[in-house]
mmCIF file of C-alpha atoms in Angstrom:
data_model
loop_
_atom_site.group_PDB
_atom_site.id
_atom_site.type_symbol
_atom_site.label_atom_id
_atom_site.label_comp_id
_atom_site.label_asym_id
_atom_site.label_seq_id
_atom_site.Cartn_x
_atom_site.Cartn_y
_atom_site.Cartn_z
ATOM 1 C CA MET A 1 -0.069 -0.012 0.001
ATOM 2 C CA LYS A 2 2.889 2.293 0.834
ATOM 3 C CA LYS A 3 4.604 1.543 -2.382
ATOM 4 C CA TYR A 4 1.293 2.239 -4.253
ATOM 5 C CA ILE A 5 0.926 5.687 -2.486
ATOM 6 C CA LEU A 6 4.559 6.575 -3.338
ATOM 7 C CA GLY A 7 4.060 5.557 -6.953
ATOM 8 C CA LEU A 8 0.949 7.830 -7.247
ATOM 9 C CA PHE A 9 2.870 10.648 -5.613
ATOM 10 C CA ALA A 10 5.737 10.197 -8.118
ATOM 11 C CA VAL A 11 3.370 10.198 -11.031
ATOM 12 C CA ALA A 12 1.581 13.284 -9.694
ATOM 13 C CA VAL A 13 4.941 15.070 -9.446
ATOM 14 C CA VAL A 14 5.984 14.103 -12.927
ATOM 15 C CA SER A 15 2.658 15.129 -14.306
ATOM 16 C CA SER A 16 2.944 18.450 -12.469
ATOM 17 C CA CYS A 17 6.361 19.084 -13.929
ATOM 18 C CA VAL A 18 5.210 18.069 -17.456
ATOM 19 C CA SER A 19 2.161 20.309 -17.217
ATOM 20 C CA GLN A 20 4.264 23.179 -15.819
ATOM 21 C CA GLN A 21 6.766 22.904 -18.733
ATOM 22 C CA ASP A 22 3.975 22.607 -21.164
ATOM 23 C CA LYS A 23 2.085 25.631 -19.644
ATOM 24 C CA ALA A 24 5.348 27.699 -19.745
ATOM 25 C CA MET A 25 6.009 26.800 -23.322
ATOM 26 C CA LYS A 26 2.447 28.013 -24.384
ATOM 27 C CA SER A 27 2.510 31.016 -22.016
ATOM 28 C CA ALA A 28 3.025 34.645 -23.085
ATOM 29 C CA ASP A 29 3.748 35.673 -19.401
ATOM 30 C CA LYS A 30 7.510 36.540 -19.455
ATOM 31 C CA ASN A 31 7.827 36.219 -15.727
ATOM 32 C CA TYR A 32 6.257 32.808 -15.542
ATOM 33 C CA ILE A 33 8.399 31.540 -18.352
ATOM 34 C CA LEU A 34 11.427 32.897 -16.615
ATOM 35 C CA LYS A 35 10.407 31.380 -13.259
ATOM 36 C CA VAL A 36 9.952 27.879 -14.752
ATOM 37 C CA ALA A 37 13.072 28.144 -16.881
ATOM 38 C CA ASN A 38 15.215 29.014 -13.818
ATOM 39 C CA GLU A 39 13.588 26.159 -11.807
ATOM 40 C CA ASN A 40 14.502 23.752 -14.565
ATOM 41 C CA PHE A 41 18.045 25.169 -14.621
ATOM 42 C CA ALA A 42 18.317 24.764 -10.901
ATOM 43 C CA LYS A 43 17.167 21.164 -11.136
ATOM 44 C CA LYS A 44 19.687 20.521 -14.049
ATOM 45 C CA LYS A 45 16.951 19.803 -16.541
ATOM 46 C CA TRP A 46 18.991 21.412 -19.273
ATOM 47 C CA LYS A 47 16.897 20.553 -22.310
ATOM 48 C CA ASN A 48 13.713 21.897 -20.554
ATOM 49 C CA SER A 49 15.444 25.041 -19.437
ATOM 50 C CA LEU A 50 16.951 25.618 -22.935
ATOM 51 C CA ALA A 51 13.571 25.319 -24.537
ATOM 52 C CA LEU A 52 12.243 28.059 -22.346
ATOM 53 C CA TYR A 53 15.309 30.336 -22.493
ATOM 54 C CA ASP A 54 15.046 30.151 -26.272
ATOM 55 C CA ARG A 55 11.512 31.595 -25.968
ATOM 56 C CA LEU A 56 12.731 34.279 -23.575
ATOM 57 C CA ALA A 57 15.502 35.655 -25.781
ATOM 58 C CA ASN A 58 13.183 38.157 -27.520
ATOM 59 C CA LEU A 59 10.927 38.747 -24.544
ATOM 60 C CA VAL A 60 13.664 39.999 -22.200
ATOM 61 C CA ALA A 61 15.807 41.871 -24.779
ATOM 62 C CA GLY A 62 16.685 45.265 -23.367
ATOM 63 C CA THR A 63 15.725 44.343 -19.828
ATOM 64 C CA ASP A 64 17.778 43.502 -16.758
ATOM 65 C CA ASP A 65 16.903 39.831 -17.218
ATOM 66 C CA PHE A 66 18.560 39.720 -20.580
ATOM 67 C CA PRO A 67 22.166 39.105 -19.303
ATOM 68 C CA ASN A 68 21.002 36.411 -16.862
ATOM 69 C CA VAL A 69 19.076 34.494 -19.542
ATOM 70 C CA GLY A 70 22.161 34.641 -21.884
ATOM 71 C CA PHE A 71 24.466 33.512 -19.100
ATOM 72 C CA ASN A 72 22.223 30.676 -18.063
ATOM 73 C CA THR A 73 21.610 29.596 -21.628
ATOM 74 C CA ALA A 74 25.276 29.286 -22.172
ATOM 75 C CA TYR A 75 25.688 27.181 -19.076
ATOM 76 C CA ALA A 76 22.747 24.964 -19.912
ATOM 77 C CA ASN A 77 24.306 24.284 -23.376
ATOM 78 C CA TYR A 78 27.614 23.577 -21.687
ATOM 79 C CA TYR A 79 26.192 21.056 -19.348
ATOM 80 C CA ASP A 80 24.173 19.564 -22.183
ATOM 81 C CA LYS A 81 27.513 19.058 -23.956
ATOM 82 C CA ASN A 82 26.713 21.543 -26.741
ATOM 83 C CA TYR A 83 30.257 22.900 -26.478
ATOM 84 C CA LYS A 84 30.414 24.761 -29.742
ATOM 85 C CA LEU A 85 27.234 26.661 -29.148
ATOM 86 C CA ALA A 86 27.980 27.280 -25.466
ATOM 87 C CA GLY A 87 31.453 28.581 -26.296
ATOM 88 C CA HIS A 88 29.915 31.071 -28.752
ATOM 89 C CA GLN A 89 27.349 32.208 -26.189
ATOM 90 C CA PHE A 90 29.934 32.643 -23.410
ATOM 91 C CA LYS A 91 32.133 34.611 -25.647
ATOM 92 C CA ASN A 92 29.322 36.750 -26.807
ATOM 93 C CA PHE A 93 28.349 37.552 -23.145
ATOM 94 C CA ALA A 94 31.968 38.442 -22.259
ATOM 95 C CA VAL A 95 32.089 40.801 -25.214
ATOM 96 C CA SER A 96 28.498 42.256 -24.786
ATOM 97 C CA PHE A 97 28.850 42.827 -21.045
ATOM 98 C CA PRO A 98 32.512 43.518 -20.294
ATOM 99 C CA LYS A 99 31.630 45.340 -16.992
ATOM 100 C CA ASP A 100 29.480 42.510 -15.700
ATOM 101 C CA ALA A 101 31.039 40.738 -12.708
ATOM 102 C CA ARG A 102 30.700 37.463 -14.594
ATOM 103 C CA ALA A 103 32.518 38.691 -17.709
ATOM 104 C CA GLU A 104 35.777 36.979 -16.723
ATOM 105 C CA GLU A 105 33.967 33.711 -15.884
ATOM 106 C CA ALA A 106 32.305 33.861 -19.199
ATOM 107 C CA ALA A 107 35.519 34.345 -21.111
ATOM 108 C CA TYR A 108 37.028 31.405 -19.156
ATOM 109 C CA MET A 109 34.077 29.170 -19.896
ATOM 110 C CA SER A 110 34.210 30.128 -23.511
ATOM 111 C CA ALA A 111 37.827 28.914 -23.587
ATOM 112 C CA LEU A 112 36.977 25.896 -21.739
ATOM 113 C CA CYS A 113 34.101 25.042 -24.175
ATOM 114 C CA TYR A 114 36.559 25.158 -27.079
ATOM 115 C CA TYR A 115 38.810 22.804 -25.002
ATOM 116 C CA GLU A 116 35.935 20.430 -24.471
ATOM 117 C CA GLY A 117 35.155 20.601 -28.161
ATOM 118 C CA SER A 118 38.575 19.419 -29.249
ATOM 119 C CA MET A 119 38.395 16.279 -31.309
ATOM 120 C CA ASP A 120 40.252 13.107 -30.768
ATOM 121 C CA TYR A 121 43.825 13.165 -32.149
ATOM 122 C CA ASN A 122 42.926 10.882 -35.105
ATOM 123 C CA LEU A 123 40.313 13.269 -36.340
ATOM 124 C CA ASP A 124 40.549 16.771 -37.881
ATOM 125 C CA GLN A 125 42.457 18.975 -35.397
ATOM 126 C CA SER A 126 41.116 22.454 -36.463
ATOM 127 C CA SER A 127 39.052 22.481 -33.279
ATOM 128 C CA THR A 128 42.156 21.855 -31.160
ATOM 129 C CA GLU A 129 44.056 24.594 -32.838
ATOM 130 C CA LEU A 130 41.067 26.955 -32.251
ATOM 131 C CA ALA A 131 40.907 25.886 -28.559
ATOM 132 C CA ILE A 132 44.652 26.649 -28.054
ATOM 133 C CA ASN A 133 44.107 30.160 -29.542
ATOM 134 C CA GLU A 134 41.040 30.773 -27.241
ATOM 135 C CA LEU A 135 42.921 29.588 -24.085
ATOM 136 C CA GLN A 136 45.845 31.695 -25.030
ATOM 137 C CA ASP A 137 43.632 34.753 -25.448
ATOM 138 C CA PHE A 138 42.222 34.238 -21.885
ATOM 139 C CA LEU A 139 45.700 33.940 -20.559
ATOM 140 C CA ASN A 140 46.653 37.136 -22.327
ATOM 141 C CA ASN A 141 43.562 39.004 -21.142
ATOM 142 C CA TYR A 142 43.551 37.731 -17.543
ATOM 143 C CA PRO A 143 47.092 36.861 -16.678
ATOM 144 C CA THR A 144 46.609 37.306 -12.957
ATOM 145 C CA SER A 145 43.294 35.485 -12.671
ATOM 146 C CA GLU A 146 42.903 32.510 -10.443
ATOM 147 C CA ARG A 147 41.378 30.674 -13.435
ATOM 148 C CA SER A 148 44.635 31.248 -15.400
ATOM 149 C CA LYS A 149 46.465 28.681 -13.208
ATOM 150 C CA ASN A 150 45.342 25.627 -15.204
ATOM 151 C CA ILE A 151 45.199 27.332 -18.614
ATOM 152 C CA SER A 152 48.928 26.549 -19.390
ATOM 153 C CA GLN A 153 48.266 22.891 -18.493
ATOM 154 C CA LEU A 154 45.206 22.792 -20.823
ATOM 155 C CA ILE A 155 47.266 24.368 -23.584
ATOM 156 C CA ASP A 156 50.052 21.784 -23.163
ATOM 157 C CA GLU A 157 47.494 18.903 -23.235
ATOM 158 C CA LEU A 158 46.080 20.129 -26.543
ATOM 159 C CA SER A 159 49.469 20.893 -27.884
ATOM 160 C CA TYR A 160 50.536 17.251 -27.139
ATOM 161 C CA LYS A 161 47.444 16.134 -29.015
ATOM 162 C CA LEU A 162 48.693 17.956 -32.099
ATOM 163 C CA GLU A 163 52.161 16.531 -31.646
ATOM 164 C CA PHE A 164 50.865 13.003 -31.203
ATOM 165 C CA LYS A 165 48.795 13.219 -34.326
ATOM 166 C CA SER A 166 51.779 14.318 -36.391
ATOM 167 C CA TYR A 167 53.865 11.566 -34.776
ATOM 168 C CA GLU A 168 51.246 8.953 -35.504
ATOM 169 C CA ASN A 169 50.939 10.023 -39.213
ATOM 170 C CA ALA A 170 54.729 9.857 -39.506
ATOM 171 C CA ARG A 171 54.810 6.516 -37.827
ATOM 172 C CA GLN A 172 52.349 5.081 -40.316
ATOM 173 C CA TYR A 173 54.902 5.548 -43.061
ATOM 174 C CA PHE A 174 57.286 3.353 -41.068
ATOM 175 C CA SER A 175 54.544 0.739 -40.634
ATOM 176 C CA MET A 176 53.933 0.691 -44.395
ATOM 177 C CA GLY A 177 57.688 0.240 -45.054
ATOM 178 C CA ASP A 178 58.099 3.561 -46.638
ATOM 179 C CA TYR A 179 61.253 4.432 -44.684
ATOM 180 C CA LYS A 180 62.354 7.456 -46.656
ATOM 181 C CA ALA A 181 58.904 9.216 -46.086
ATOM 182 C CA ALA A 182 58.877 8.082 -42.430
ATOM 183 C CA ASN A 183 62.405 9.670 -41.888
ATOM 184 C CA THR A 184 61.354 12.934 -43.548
ATOM 185 C CA ALA A 185 57.964 13.144 -41.665
ATOM 186 C CA LEU A 186 59.554 12.385 -38.282
ATOM 187 C CA GLU A 187 62.169 15.075 -38.805
ATOM 188 C CA ASN A 188 59.350 17.476 -39.641
ATOM 189 C CA VAL A 189 57.677 16.629 -36.268
ATOM 190 C CA LEU A 190 60.875 17.579 -34.485
ATOM 191 C CA GLU A 191 61.091 20.758 -36.465
ATOM 192 C CA ASP A 192 57.484 21.784 -35.792
ATOM 193 C CA TYR A 193 57.560 20.689 -32.104
ATOM 194 C CA PRO A 194 61.169 21.126 -30.832
ATOM 195 C CA SER A 195 60.063 20.740 -27.140
ATOM 196 C CA THR A 196 57.814 17.612 -27.758
ATOM 197 C CA LYS A 197 57.840 14.944 -25.063
ATOM 198 C CA LEU A 198 57.774 12.445 -27.887
ATOM 199 C CA ARG A 199 61.347 13.098 -28.914
ATOM 200 C CA PRO A 200 62.784 9.721 -27.560
ATOM 201 C CA LYS A 201 60.168 7.741 -29.562
ATOM 202 C CA ILE A 202 60.697 9.914 -32.649
ATOM 203 C CA TYR A 203 64.462 9.389 -32.314
ATOM 204 C CA ASP A 204 63.828 5.659 -32.208
ATOM 205 C CA TYR A 205 61.821 5.540 -35.414
ATOM 206 C CA ILE A 206 64.230 7.942 -37.288
ATOM 207 C CA MET A 207 67.071 5.615 -36.237
ATOM 208 C CA LYS A 208 65.243 2.567 -37.353
ATOM 209 C CA SER A 209 64.100 4.136 -40.656
ATOM 210 C CA ARG A 210 67.667 5.157 -41.555
ATOM 211 C CA TYR A 211 68.893 1.594 -40.599
ATOM 212 C CA GLU A 212 66.280 0.037 -43.001
ATOM 213 C CA LEU A 213 67.114 2.529 -45.693
ATOM 214 C CA ALA A 214 70.806 1.696 -45.418
ATOM 215 C CA ALA A 215 70.208 -2.094 -45.220
ATOM 216 C CA LYS A 216 67.924 -2.207 -48.280
ATOM 217 C CA SER A 217 69.553 0.744 -50.267
ATOM 218 C CA VAL A 218 70.464 0.755 -53.910
ATOM 219 C CA TYR A 219 74.130 0.464 -54.615
ATOM 220 C CA ASP A 220 74.698 4.089 -55.501
ATOM 221 C CA LEU A 221 73.166 5.432 -52.284
ATOM 222 C CA LYS A 222 74.296 2.747 -49.800
ATOM 223 C CA ASP A 223 77.583 4.419 -48.738
ATOM 224 C CA GLU A 224 75.723 7.741 -47.936
ATOM 225 C CA ARG A 225 72.802 5.953 -46.103
ATOM 226 C CA ILE A 226 75.113 3.838 -44.008
ATOM 227 C CA GLU A 227 77.009 6.911 -42.845
ATOM 228 C CA SER A 228 73.741 8.740 -42.121
ATOM 229 C CA ALA A 229 72.448 5.932 -40.077
ATOM 230 C CA LEU A 230 75.706 5.423 -38.131
ATOM 231 C CA SER A 231 75.725 9.247 -37.386
ATOM 232 C CA PHE A 232 72.258 9.187 -36.050
ATOM 233 C CA THR A 233 72.956 6.168 -33.636
ATOM 234 C CA ARG A 234 75.793 8.226 -32.192
ATOM 235 C CA GLN A 235 73.368 11.128 -31.689
ATOM 236 C CA VAL A 236 70.793 8.979 -29.912
ATOM 237 C CA GLU A 237 73.483 7.684 -27.611
ATOM 238 C CA LYS A 238 74.582 11.177 -26.918
ATOM 239 C CA ASP A 239 71.073 12.695 -26.323
ATOM 240 C CA LEU A 240 69.449 9.736 -24.677
ATOM 241 C CA PRO A 241 72.222 8.053 -22.552
ATOM 242 C CA ASN A 242 71.391 5.079 -20.423
ATOM 243 C CA THR A 243 68.098 4.460 -22.020
ATOM 244 C CA GLU A 244 66.590 1.554 -23.979
ATOM 245 C CA TYR A 245 66.938 3.718 -27.089
ATOM 246 C CA ALA A 246 70.745 4.035 -26.511
ATOM 247 C CA LYS A 247 70.902 0.286 -26.251
ATOM 248 C CA THR A 248 68.971 -0.066 -29.563
ATOM 249 C CA ALA A 249 71.396 2.504 -31.125
ATOM 250 C CA LEU A 250 74.398 0.397 -30.070
ATOM 251 C CA ASP A 251 72.840 -2.773 -31.508
ATOM 252 C CA LEU A 252 71.998 -1.073 -34.735
ATOM 253 C CA ARG A 253 75.450 0.483 -35.062
ATOM 254 C CA THR A 254 77.032 -2.955 -34.723
ATOM 255 C CA LYS A 255 74.826 -4.233 -37.540
ATOM 256 C CA LEU A 256 75.635 -1.166 -39.617
ATOM 257 C CA GLU A 257 79.325 -1.542 -39.183
ATOM 258 C CA LYS A 258 79.087 -5.098 -40.367
ATOM 259 C CA GLU A 259 76.927 -3.882 -43.223
ATOM 260 C CA LYS A 260 79.550 -1.328 -44.053
ATOM 261 C CA GLN A 261 82.407 -4.007 -44.003
ATOM 262 C CA ASN A 262 80.303 -6.280 -46.292
ATOM 263 C CA PHE A 263 79.666 -3.336 -48.673
ATOM 264 C CA VAL A 264 83.387 -2.541 -48.966
ATOM 265 C CA ILE A 265 83.906 -6.059 -50.141
ATOM 266 C CA VAL A 266 80.995 -5.836 -52.524
ATOM 267 C CA LYS A 267 82.191 -2.458 -53.689
ATOM 268 C CA LYS A 268 85.683 -3.778 -54.537
ATOM 269 C CA GLN A 269 84.268 -6.754 -56.335
ATOM 270 C CA THR A 270 81.956 -4.524 -58.209
ATOM 271 C CA GLU A 271 84.662 -2.123 -59.144
ATOM 272 C CA ALA A 272 86.755 -4.982 -60.256
ATOM 273 C CA ARG A 273 84.014 -6.299 -62.491
ATOM 274 C CA ILE A 274 83.456 -2.928 -63.866
ATOM 275 C CA ALA A 275 87.161 -2.491 -64.532
ATOM 276 C CA THR A 276 87.251 -5.827 -66.317
ATOM 277 C CA LEU A 277 84.140 -5.047 -68.248
ATOM 278 C CA THR A 278 85.486 -1.570 -69.186
ATOM 279 C CA ALA A 279 88.853 -3.163 -70.341
ATOM 280 C CA ARG A 280 86.938 -5.715 -72.479
ATOM 281 C CA GLN A 281 84.758 -3.077 -73.994
ATOM 282 C CA LYS A 282 87.779 -0.922 -74.821
ATOM 283 C CA LYS A 283 89.509 -3.839 -76.351
ATOM 284 C CA GLU A 284 86.485 -4.659 -78.532
ATOM 285 C CA ALA A 285 86.188 -1.023 -79.335
ATOM 286 C CA ASP A 286 89.957 -0.916 -80.394
ATOM 287 C CA LYS A 287 89.461 -4.108 -82.472
ATOM 288 C CA THR A 288 86.404 -2.673 -84.150
ATOM 289 C CA ALA A 289 88.153 0.619 -84.787
ATOM 290 C CA GLU A 290 91.151 -1.174 -86.305
ATOM 291 C CA LYS A 291 88.851 -3.286 -88.444
ATOM 292 C CA ASN A 292 87.020 -0.210 -89.550
ATOM 293 C CA LYS A 293 90.361 1.461 -90.356
ATOM 294 C CA THR A 294 91.435 -1.459 -92.470
ATOM 295 C CA ASP A 295 88.171 -1.585 -94.270
ATOM 296 C CA GLN A 296 88.405 2.087 -95.002
ATOM 297 C CA GLN A 297 91.930 1.741 -96.197
ATOM 298 C CA ILE A 298 90.799 -0.994 -98.678
ATOM 299 C CA LYS A 299 88.012 1.195 -99.768
ATOM 300 C CA ASP A 300 90.282 4.135 -100.223
ATOM 301 C CA GLN A 301 92.760 1.975 -102.249
ATOM 302 C CA ILE A 302 89.992 0.653 -104.539
ATOM 303 C CA SER A 303 88.668 4.217 -104.975
ATOM 304 C CA ALA A 304 92.224 5.342 -105.791
ATOM 305 C CA GLU A 305 92.754 2.567 -108.282
ATOM 306 C CA LYS A 306 89.411 3.419 -109.933
ATOM 307 C CA LYS A 307 90.378 7.043 -110.201
ATOM 308 C CA ALA A 308 93.726 6.039 -111.738
ATOM 309 C CA MET A 309 92.098 3.806 -114.391
ATOM 310 C CA GLN A 310 89.661 6.588 -115.183
ATOM 311 C CA ILE A 311 92.529 8.983 -115.676
ATOM 312 C CA GLN A 312 94.257 6.573 -117.976
ATOM 313 C CA ARG A 313 91.211 6.149 -120.018
ATOM 314 C CA ASP A 314 90.661 9.790 -120.231
ATOM 315 C CA SER A 315 94.258 10.383 -121.310
ATOM 316 C CA ALA A 316 94.110 7.768 -123.990
ATOM 317 C CA ALA A 317 91.026 9.269 -125.466
ATOM 318 C CA LEU A 318 92.741 12.703 -125.601
ATOM 319 C CA GLN A 319 95.905 11.272 -127.390
ATOM 320 C CA THR A 320 94.017 9.271 -130.085
ATOM 321 C CA PRO A 321 93.609 11.371 -133.254
ATOM 322 C CA PRO A 322 90.209 11.474 -134.873
ATOM 323 C CA PRO A 323 89.722 9.211 -137.947
ATOM 324 C CA ALA A 324 90.373 10.791 -141.443
ATOM 325 C CA ALA A 325 87.527 12.600 -143.190
ATOM 326 C CA THR A 326 85.659 10.630 -145.822
ATOM 327 C CA PHE A 327 84.738 12.459 -148.952
ATOM 328 C CA LYS A 328 81.977 11.309 -151.105
ATOM 329 C CA ILE A 329 82.497 11.556 -155.001
ATOM 330 C CA GLN A 330 79.725 13.669 -156.539
ATOM 331 C CA ARG A 331 78.055 12.146 -159.439
#
């Protein structure tokens, strides 16, 4: 019986709330709508309060209630996780009412909304970049504020997200076996974020990328790539001493030194084969040139003999007198 009565009471309360919300939505009484909206806000019924604050926007314009409605609307959207809209509303409040005691709070909440709206690192990071700018603006405008104490931490957190996205994108090249692209992309991460906390991991992948490039390099680039990889292993040991990365550097350098020794042998063998082939080609070229020279000499001799014979024929023709004239007897 007791449970039944409590159930009826709960239904009555819910019905009352529903009817009150419905009544306020249909009412033209500004004060009543505001009263119900504020009650919903106090009870954390964000969607109900937003529905009523939306109706009040025009009704309270130009009155003392207007700032309160705008401020509460922004907070209701924030708690309802409409961060983009809430951020815009908080920022608009801070700009529109700079002398209001809540202006600093609104500016802070605006920056916080942009922070909350930052997307995961594997998605588009334009929201993160915007959030960093908004947080930095608050830090610049309110450097002595108590709220500024955690701003730098939030900026660092968002900056790390950008760094991690760039690092992950570069690391994907390594996973795909495109070591040249991986090396370039990882170096770009270090250039873009010189103070990154990911430097040890980036060093590790650069070192491994250069090793793979050297080990799998074409002949003409192998010397250069082996030296580049060896140089970077020494840099890792210098910058990250007594770490797992330094141990990896030592292991890779041992392999690279062996690779270098093997390549010296291969290089000598290759150069010897090239020298032999070059000598053979020169010999064949000389033989061909000699043959061509002999053939040309024969051709020249034949040509000279033909010319001599022609001269003899021409000379004989000039020395032979023409036959005597033949006269016919006239009848």
